[in-house]
Amino acid sequence: MKKNRKNNLSEITPESVFMMKRRNLLKLLGIGAAGIAVSSTAKADLFSWLTEDNKPTTPKSSRKELQFIQPEEYQSSLQLTHEDKVIGYNNFYEFGLNKSDPAKYAHTMKTEEWTLTIDGEVNRPLTLNLDDINHKFQLEERIYRMRCVEAWSMVIPWVGFPLASLLSLVEPNSRAKYVAFETRYAPQEMRGQDSRFIGGGLQYPYIEGLRLDEAMNPLTLLATGVYGKSLPNQNGAPIRLVVPWKYGFKGIKSIVKIRLTESIPPTTWNLSAPHEYGFYANVNPDVSHPRWSQATERFIGTGGLGQVTRQPTLLFNGYGDQVAHLYKDLDLRRNF
Ligand SMILES: Nc1nc2c(c(=O)[nH]1)N[C@H]1C(S)=C(S)[C@@H](COP(=O)(O)O)O[C@H]1N2
Ligand SMILES: [Mo]
């Protein structure tokens, strides 16, 4: 029991550890000798997570019931992560570094009027308004495993549509090789964009990217909902990316721009720590993060200590049959 607790504490938010290292890394490294010597923020986060003191403040009524189909191949017999965890234990650094911050603060982001522009190397640039985002595409439910680079995982029932459906509308031209994504930038609404302290020192807006063939893969989803209802802000309303064979940070939230490009686009975590976070970020148990092993993960089921189990991490997060061919000529160790 004690050992579990220690493990959890030492693994609390590895992505943010990079950001806080000057102040707190020594303390974190002292865990072994000094017992529970972690930053007070990490402790508070763990405490709130274990005590369920992190109930999302977004009223559930603000989430609309969605209409969607349930294709057989994307249903699953895996145990789902409880909805309270999916919408209460989040990474969205625009609202703070603690797992409970997004649920607490993301309601300040305005999503009533939203435009998503798709342009760059395409024949038919397109701007979608919120109504288009919500009604232009056939929605489907897909149950996907989600593996954060911090070595925790969930199983999440997303609702959305393939990114490929949107890309086929804009018709990428022959120069298009990559797809770049950008999150909303509104420091007045997003406290972490307004303060380097709250936002972990990342550069905002948050940006991400995929190779075009990765973007066109049938697994790659633009999600507008979760658990049958529209996304709460903390999960990236009104529209976010889900790439289930990659680490969670590739799944950029609250997207306002998609641009097709000829050259590889910069990405937020790679800019902040290039030796730790690559462009590919494919889930791979054999390629360790410089500061921790990726061989296993802590599965967050219903929450609480009894429901957190450690399990082996799978190559491509278990989606190798669908995506391994994309990387057959790539050295996955160099291209991490
Ligand atoms: N804009 C933005 N998108 C983001 C992040 C972020 O901080 N900002 N965090 C990423 C990380 S590290 C993870 S693990 C997932 C978490 O998604 P979830 O909170 O819906 O589980 O979102 C990703 N998308
Ligand atoms: Mo993550």
Tab-separated table of C-alpha atoms and ligand atoms in Angstrom:
chain	number	residue	atom	x	y	z
A	1	MET	CA	0.000	0.000	0.000
A	2	LYS	CA	2.656	2.400	1.057
A	3	LYS	CA	4.668	1.548	-2.019
A	4	ASN	CA	1.759	2.372	-4.309
A	5	ARG	CA	1.312	5.712	-2.696
A	6	LYS	CA	4.936	6.528	-3.193
A	7	ASN	CA	4.820	5.503	-6.820
A	8	ASN	CA	1.844	7.691	-7.467
A	9	LEU	CA	3.447	10.650	-5.804
A	10	SER	CA	6.665	10.265	-7.709
A	11	GLU	CA	4.817	10.100	-11.006
A	12	ILE	CA	2.314	12.784	-10.467
A	13	THR	CA	2.856	15.207	-13.338
A	14	PRO	CA	6.089	14.405	-15.143
A	15	GLU	CA	5.363	16.806	-17.984
A	16	SER	CA	5.180	19.669	-15.548
A	17	VAL	CA	8.229	18.527	-13.642
A	18	PHE	CA	10.306	19.842	-16.499
A	19	MET	CA	8.751	23.244	-15.972
A	20	MET	CA	9.192	23.333	-12.247
A	21	LYS	CA	12.591	21.766	-12.103
A	22	ARG	CA	14.514	24.780	-10.982
A	23	ARG	CA	12.325	25.204	-7.941
A	24	ASN	CA	11.257	21.711	-7.107
A	25	LEU	CA	13.226	19.020	-8.874
A	26	LEU	CA	15.609	18.599	-5.969
A	27	LYS	CA	12.671	18.057	-3.699
A	28	LEU	CA	11.211	15.502	-6.082
A	29	LEU	CA	14.520	13.680	-6.321
A	30	GLY	CA	14.496	13.526	-2.546
A	31	ILE	CA	11.441	11.306	-2.536
A	32	GLY	CA	13.379	8.112	-1.888
A	33	ALA	CA	15.227	9.301	1.173
A	34	ALA	CA	12.787	11.820	2.564
A	35	GLY	CA	9.550	9.974	1.967
A	36	ILE	CA	6.790	12.221	0.738
A	37	ALA	CA	8.805	15.219	-0.364
A	38	VAL	CA	6.945	16.574	-3.359
A	39	SER	CA	5.796	20.049	-4.193
A	40	SER	CA	2.684	21.171	-2.442
A	41	THR	CA	0.897	21.555	-5.771
A	42	ALA	CA	1.577	17.942	-6.695
A	43	LYS	CA	0.468	16.846	-3.249
A	44	ALA	CA	-2.708	18.897	-3.442
A	45	ASP	CA	-3.422	17.449	-6.840
A	46	LEU	CA	-2.961	13.880	-5.689
A	47	PHE	CA	-5.048	14.545	-2.617
A	48	SER	CA	-7.916	15.989	-4.605
A	49	TRP	CA	-7.719	13.133	-7.053
A	50	LEU	CA	-7.844	10.471	-4.362
A	51	THR	CA	-10.516	12.147	-2.292
A	52	GLU	CA	-12.734	12.872	-5.265
A	53	ASP	CA	-12.549	16.517	-4.292
A	54	ASN	CA	-12.321	17.497	-7.913
A	55	LYS	CA	-15.892	17.482	-9.108
A	56	PRO	CA	-16.035	19.455	-12.350
A	57	THR	CA	-17.589	22.859	-11.916
A	58	THR	CA	-19.015	22.971	-15.447
A	59	PRO	CA	-22.699	22.198	-14.991
A	60	LYS	CA	-23.465	18.947	-16.751
A	61	SER	CA	-26.613	20.503	-18.206
A	62	SER	CA	-24.451	22.717	-20.428
A	63	ARG	CA	-23.413	19.593	-22.320
A	64	LYS	CA	-25.765	18.686	-25.135
A	65	GLU	CA	-26.895	15.138	-25.843
A	66	LEU	CA	-25.453	14.118	-29.221
A	67	GLN	CA	-26.792	11.964	-32.039
A	68	PHE	CA	-24.274	9.427	-33.254
A	69	ILE	CA	-23.828	5.994	-34.731
A	70	GLN	CA	-21.867	3.237	-33.007
A	71	PRO	CA	-19.783	1.383	-35.597
A	72	GLU	CA	-19.031	-2.139	-34.389
A	73	GLU	CA	-15.277	-1.929	-34.958
A	74	TYR	CA	-14.889	0.990	-32.564
A	75	GLN	CA	-16.839	-0.438	-29.658
A	76	SER	CA	-14.848	-2.258	-27.023
A	77	SER	CA	-15.064	-4.637	-24.119
A	78	LEU	CA	-12.366	-2.713	-22.249
A	79	GLN	CA	-13.330	-1.256	-18.896
A	80	LEU	CA	-14.211	2.418	-19.404
A	81	THR	CA	-12.692	5.117	-17.251
A	82	HIS	CA	-15.442	6.665	-15.133
A	83	GLU	CA	-16.897	9.852	-16.636
A	84	ASP	CA	-15.998	11.884	-13.531
A	85	LYS	CA	-12.341	11.019	-14.111
A	86	VAL	CA	-12.473	11.703	-17.849
A	87	ILE	CA	-13.859	15.195	-17.255
A	88	GLY	CA	-12.226	15.856	-13.889
A	89	TYR	CA	-8.619	14.695	-14.270
A	90	ASN	CA	-7.222	16.609	-17.236
A	91	ASN	CA	-4.174	18.148	-18.817
A	92	PHE	CA	-4.954	21.557	-20.324
A	93	TYR	CA	-2.074	23.791	-19.318
A	94	GLU	CA	-3.907	26.898	-20.524
A	95	PHE	CA	-5.809	26.583	-17.236
A	96	GLY	CA	-3.048	25.449	-14.891
A	97	LEU	CA	-0.749	22.520	-14.209
A	98	ASN	CA	-2.824	20.558	-11.712
A	99	LYS	CA	-5.066	17.808	-12.998
A	100	SER	CA	-8.068	19.441	-11.327
A	101	ASP	CA	-7.386	22.951	-12.711
A	102	PRO	CA	-9.020	22.503	-16.146
A	103	ALA	CA	-12.332	21.392	-14.632
A	104	LYS	CA	-12.146	24.302	-12.200
A	105	TYR	CA	-11.174	27.082	-14.595
A	106	ALA	CA	-11.963	26.135	-18.208
A	107	HIS	CA	-15.515	27.482	-17.975
A	108	THR	CA	-13.964	30.941	-18.490
A	109	MET	CA	-13.163	30.035	-22.106
A	110	LYS	CA	-15.884	31.296	-24.451
A	111	THR	CA	-17.056	28.659	-26.895
A	112	GLU	CA	-20.437	30.070	-27.977
A	113	GLU	CA	-18.959	31.604	-31.096
A	114	TRP	CA	-16.248	29.575	-32.708
A	115	THR	CA	-14.633	29.404	-36.092
A	116	LEU	CA	-12.294	26.734	-37.326
A	117	THR	CA	-10.353	27.624	-40.460
A	118	ILE	CA	-8.680	25.025	-42.644
A	119	ASP	CA	-6.213	26.421	-45.155
A	120	GLY	CA	-2.647	26.228	-46.451
A	121	GLU	CA	-1.795	23.702	-49.156
A	122	VAL	CA	-5.388	22.939	-50.137
A	123	ASN	CA	-7.567	23.565	-53.177
A	124	ARG	CA	-10.616	24.596	-51.156
A	125	PRO	CA	-9.857	26.483	-47.942
A	126	LEU	CA	-12.779	26.361	-45.560
A	127	THR	CA	-14.077	28.139	-42.483
A	128	LEU	CA	-16.481	26.256	-40.246
A	129	ASN	CA	-18.692	27.959	-37.683
A	130	LEU	CA	-19.965	26.214	-34.577
A	131	ASP	CA	-23.076	25.016	-36.338
A	132	ASP	CA	-20.962	23.464	-39.103
A	133	ILE	CA	-18.669	21.842	-36.545
A	134	ASN	CA	-21.648	20.319	-34.776
A	135	HIS	CA	-23.840	19.356	-37.729
A	136	LYS	CA	-21.851	18.994	-40.919
A	137	PHE	CA	-20.442	15.550	-40.170
A	138	GLN	CA	-21.881	12.172	-39.264
A	139	LEU	CA	-20.869	11.621	-35.649
A	140	GLU	CA	-19.779	8.261	-34.363
A	141	GLU	CA	-18.879	6.908	-30.980
A	142	ARG	CA	-15.428	5.417	-30.662
A	143	ILE	CA	-13.996	3.837	-27.567
A	144	TYR	CA	-10.269	4.487	-27.531
A	145	ARG	CA	-7.445	3.849	-25.155
A	146	MET	CA	-5.677	7.059	-24.120
A	147	ARG	CA	-2.068	6.991	-22.978
A	148	CYS	CA	-0.513	10.140	-21.566
A	149	VAL	CA	3.265	10.479	-21.860
A	150	GLU	CA	3.216	10.803	-18.058
A	151	ALA	CA	2.489	7.046	-17.893
A	152	TRP	CA	-1.176	7.076	-16.933
A	153	SER	CA	-3.975	5.870	-19.167
A	154	MET	CA	-7.724	5.846	-19.573
A	155	VAL	CA	-10.331	4.249	-21.838
A	156	ILE	CA	-12.610	6.953	-23.225
A	157	PRO	CA	-15.814	6.863	-25.300
A	158	TRP	CA	-15.325	9.781	-27.681
A	159	VAL	CA	-17.928	11.127	-30.099
A	160	GLY	CA	-16.618	12.686	-33.287
A	161	PHE	CA	-15.751	12.212	-36.927
A	162	PRO	CA	-12.611	11.200	-38.822
A	163	LEU	CA	-10.204	14.042	-39.551
A	164	ALA	CA	-10.007	12.496	-43.035
A	165	SER	CA	-13.645	13.520	-43.670
A	166	LEU	CA	-12.748	17.154	-43.099
A	167	LEU	CA	-9.497	16.965	-45.064
A	168	SER	CA	-11.229	15.452	-48.074
A	169	LEU	CA	-13.526	18.514	-48.155
A	170	VAL	CA	-10.603	20.931	-48.451
A	171	GLU	CA	-8.673	18.798	-50.944
A	172	PRO	CA	-4.989	18.850	-49.929
A	173	ASN	CA	-2.814	19.688	-52.944
A	174	SER	CA	0.344	17.862	-54.032
A	175	ARG	CA	2.584	20.028	-51.809
A	176	ALA	CA	0.691	19.104	-48.642
A	177	LYS	CA	2.811	16.798	-46.472
A	178	TYR	CA	1.857	17.773	-42.910
A	179	VAL	CA	-1.115	19.069	-40.959
A	180	ALA	CA	-0.609	21.788	-38.332
A	181	PHE	CA	-3.144	22.533	-35.575
A	182	GLU	CA	-3.602	25.506	-33.278
A	183	THR	CA	-5.562	26.005	-30.033
A	184	ARG	CA	-7.558	29.145	-29.279
A	185	TYR	CA	-5.489	32.052	-28.011
A	186	ALA	CA	-7.400	34.293	-25.592
A	187	PRO	CA	-5.370	35.215	-22.510
A	188	GLN	CA	-8.329	37.031	-20.943
A	189	GLU	CA	-10.242	33.744	-20.954
A	190	MET	CA	-7.390	31.320	-20.367
A	191	ARG	CA	-5.475	32.120	-17.193
A	192	GLY	CA	-2.452	30.013	-18.100
A	193	GLN	CA	-1.941	31.913	-21.347
A	194	ASP	CA	-1.902	35.120	-19.341
A	195	SER	CA	0.673	33.957	-16.803
A	196	ARG	CA	3.845	31.975	-17.356
A	197	PHE	CA	3.577	30.778	-13.783
A	198	ILE	CA	0.074	29.341	-14.190
A	199	GLY	CA	0.640	28.105	-17.750
A	200	GLY	CA	3.863	26.246	-17.007
A	201	GLY	CA	6.028	28.471	-19.195
A	202	LEU	CA	4.774	26.909	-22.419
A	203	GLN	CA	4.504	29.047	-25.528
A	204	TYR	CA	0.899	29.765	-26.457
A	205	PRO	CA	-1.114	29.179	-28.498
A	206	TYR	CA	-0.568	25.435	-28.073
A	207	ILE	CA	0.321	23.940	-31.464
A	208	GLU	CA	0.547	20.392	-32.743
A	209	GLY	CA	1.101	18.543	-35.992
A	210	LEU	CA	0.781	15.263	-37.852
A	211	ARG	CA	2.152	13.849	-41.041
A	212	LEU	CA	-0.568	13.900	-43.708
A	213	ASP	CA	-0.777	10.105	-43.856
A	214	GLU	CA	-1.195	9.988	-40.063
A	215	ALA	CA	-3.899	12.613	-40.315
A	216	MET	CA	-5.700	10.615	-43.005
A	217	ASN	CA	-5.561	7.352	-41.042
A	218	PRO	CA	-9.112	6.193	-40.238
A	219	LEU	CA	-8.314	6.110	-36.489
A	220	THR	CA	-7.539	9.832	-36.328
A	221	LEU	CA	-10.565	11.561	-34.879
A	222	LEU	CA	-11.831	15.075	-34.393
A	223	ALA	CA	-13.912	14.765	-31.240
A	224	THR	CA	-16.805	17.052	-30.419
A	225	GLY	CA	-18.147	14.951	-27.572
A	226	VAL	CA	-17.430	12.418	-24.889
A	227	TYR	CA	-19.705	10.048	-23.010
A	228	GLY	CA	-22.540	10.782	-25.430
A	229	LYS	CA	-22.593	14.528	-24.807
A	230	SER	CA	-20.772	17.557	-26.178
A	231	LEU	CA	-17.258	18.089	-24.822
A	232	PRO	CA	-16.889	20.036	-21.615
A	233	ASN	CA	-14.401	22.888	-21.972
A	234	GLN	CA	-11.778	21.052	-19.924
A	235	ASN	CA	-11.653	18.288	-22.537
A	236	GLY	CA	-11.205	20.725	-25.414
A	237	ALA	CA	-14.594	22.066	-26.462
A	238	PRO	CA	-15.867	22.545	-29.025
A	239	ILE	CA	-13.487	20.369	-31.061
A	240	ARG	CA	-10.230	18.551	-30.309
A	241	LEU	CA	-7.943	16.004	-31.875
A	242	VAL	CA	-7.690	12.358	-30.747
A	243	VAL	CA	-4.832	10.212	-32.067
A	244	PRO	CA	-5.084	7.032	-30.012
A	245	TRP	CA	-1.723	5.449	-30.926
A	246	LYS	CA	0.199	8.568	-29.860
A	247	TYR	CA	0.874	10.103	-26.464
A	248	GLY	CA	-1.942	12.293	-25.191
A	249	PHE	CA	-0.169	15.589	-25.830
A	250	LYS	CA	-0.658	15.136	-29.588
A	251	GLY	CA	-4.419	15.428	-28.948
A	252	ILE	CA	-4.618	19.193	-29.153
A	253	LYS	CA	-7.719	20.783	-27.636
A	254	SER	CA	-10.075	23.619	-28.590
A	255	ILE	CA	-8.796	23.909	-32.161
A	256	VAL	CA	-9.272	27.113	-34.184
A	257	LYS	CA	-6.854	26.496	-37.057
A	258	ILE	CA	-5.824	23.598	-39.229
A	259	ARG	CA	-3.197	24.286	-41.866
A	260	LEU	CA	-1.804	21.921	-44.478
A	261	THR	CA	1.931	22.488	-44.902
A	262	GLU	CA	4.846	21.379	-47.002
A	263	SER	CA	7.346	21.239	-44.148
A	264	ILE	CA	7.167	19.754	-40.684
A	265	PRO	CA	5.338	22.096	-38.302
A	266	PRO	CA	6.675	23.083	-34.864
A	267	THR	CA	4.874	21.555	-31.873
A	268	THR	CA	4.493	22.941	-28.364
A	269	TRP	CA	6.084	20.213	-26.233
A	270	ASN	CA	8.880	19.682	-28.717
A	271	LEU	CA	9.698	23.389	-28.607
A	272	SER	CA	9.718	23.367	-24.831
A	273	ALA	CA	11.846	20.214	-24.370
A	274	PRO	CA	13.086	18.797	-27.684
A	275	HIS	CA	15.119	15.977	-26.163
A	276	GLU	CA	12.074	14.754	-24.215
A	277	TYR	CA	9.146	15.151	-26.607
A	278	GLY	CA	9.494	14.384	-30.289
A	279	PHE	CA	7.240	15.116	-33.239
A	280	TYR	CA	6.049	11.519	-33.575
A	281	ALA	CA	5.252	10.699	-29.946
A	282	ASN	CA	4.090	7.201	-30.836
A	283	VAL	CA	3.293	5.161	-27.740
A	284	ASN	CA	6.228	2.778	-27.354
A	285	PRO	CA	7.055	0.730	-24.252
A	286	ASP	CA	10.620	0.152	-25.499
A	287	VAL	CA	11.584	3.798	-25.878
A	288	SER	CA	11.949	5.367	-22.452
A	289	HIS	CA	11.376	9.005	-21.727
A	290	PRO	CA	14.733	10.427	-20.565
A	291	ARG	CA	13.334	10.710	-17.028
A	292	TRP	CA	11.129	7.619	-16.701
A	293	SER	CA	10.283	4.272	-18.257
A	294	GLN	CA	7.357	3.950	-20.641
A	295	ALA	CA	7.116	0.155	-20.181
A	296	THR	CA	4.057	0.296	-17.931
A	297	GLU	CA	1.216	2.669	-17.170
A	298	ARG	CA	-1.203	3.391	-14.346
A	299	PHE	CA	-4.726	2.763	-15.614
A	300	ILE	CA	-7.289	5.134	-14.184
A	301	GLY	CA	-10.563	3.239	-13.990
A	302	THR	CA	-13.222	4.475	-11.659
A	303	GLY	CA	-10.798	6.410	-9.472
A	304	GLY	CA	-9.532	5.832	-5.974
A	305	LEU	CA	-6.505	3.757	-5.028
A	306	GLY	CA	-8.240	0.412	-5.444
A	307	GLN	CA	-9.141	1.246	-9.016
A	308	VAL	CA	-5.695	2.293	-10.169
A	309	THR	CA	-3.851	-0.625	-11.675
A	310	ARG	CA	-0.468	-0.837	-13.295
A	311	GLN	CA	-0.489	-2.535	-16.670
A	312	PRO	CA	1.976	-3.066	-19.488
A	313	THR	CA	2.081	-0.383	-22.169
A	314	LEU	CA	1.506	-1.643	-25.705
A	315	LEU	CA	3.389	-0.620	-28.851
A	316	PHE	CA	1.299	2.007	-30.667
A	317	ASN	CA	-1.008	1.786	-27.646
A	318	GLY	CA	-2.383	-1.458	-29.060
A	319	TYR	CA	-3.258	-0.026	-32.485
A	320	GLY	CA	-0.325	-1.556	-34.379
A	321	ASP	CA	-2.527	-3.442	-36.833
A	322	GLN	CA	-3.959	-0.153	-38.057
A	323	VAL	CA	-0.857	2.067	-37.968
A	324	ALA	CA	2.429	0.104	-37.917
A	325	HIS	CA	2.654	0.326	-41.726
A	326	LEU	CA	3.003	4.108	-41.450
A	327	TYR	CA	6.382	3.661	-39.765
A	328	LYS	CA	7.899	0.671	-41.510
A	329	ASP	CA	10.883	2.688	-42.778
A	330	LEU	CA	11.320	4.730	-39.625
A	331	ASP	CA	13.718	4.183	-36.733
A	332	LEU	CA	11.265	4.626	-33.847
A	333	ARG	CA	14.078	5.198	-31.364
A	334	ARG	CA	15.489	8.162	-33.263
A	335	ASN	CA	12.070	9.405	-34.300
A	336	PHE	CA	10.495	9.366	-30.831
B	1	LIG	N1	-4.365	23.030	-26.005
B	1	LIG	C1	-3.953	21.990	-25.265
B	1	LIG	N2	-4.210	20.747	-25.694
B	1	LIG	C2	-3.803	19.681	-24.943
B	1	LIG	C3	-3.066	19.864	-23.744
B	1	LIG	C4	-2.816	21.202	-23.321
B	1	LIG	O1	-2.191	21.456	-22.277
B	1	LIG	N3	-3.286	22.229	-24.105
B	1	LIG	N4	-2.623	18.762	-23.034
B	1	LIG	C5	-2.439	17.510	-23.786
B	1	LIG	C6	-2.159	16.374	-22.944
B	1	LIG	S1	-0.615	16.318	-22.234
B	1	LIG	C7	-3.035	15.343	-22.778
B	1	LIG	S2	-2.597	13.932	-21.916
B	1	LIG	C8	-4.412	15.429	-23.289
B	1	LIG	C9	-5.398	15.231	-22.161
B	1	LIG	O2	-6.701	15.166	-22.642
B	1	LIG	P1	-7.911	14.981	-21.629
B	1	LIG	O3	-7.749	15.992	-20.536
B	1	LIG	O4	-9.158	15.178	-22.407
B	1	LIG	O5	-7.795	13.578	-21.071
B	1	LIG	O6	-4.691	16.684	-23.907
B	1	LIG	C10	-3.632	17.215	-24.689
B	1	LIG	N5	-4.086	18.413	-25.381
B	2	MO	MO	-0.261	14.126	-21.607
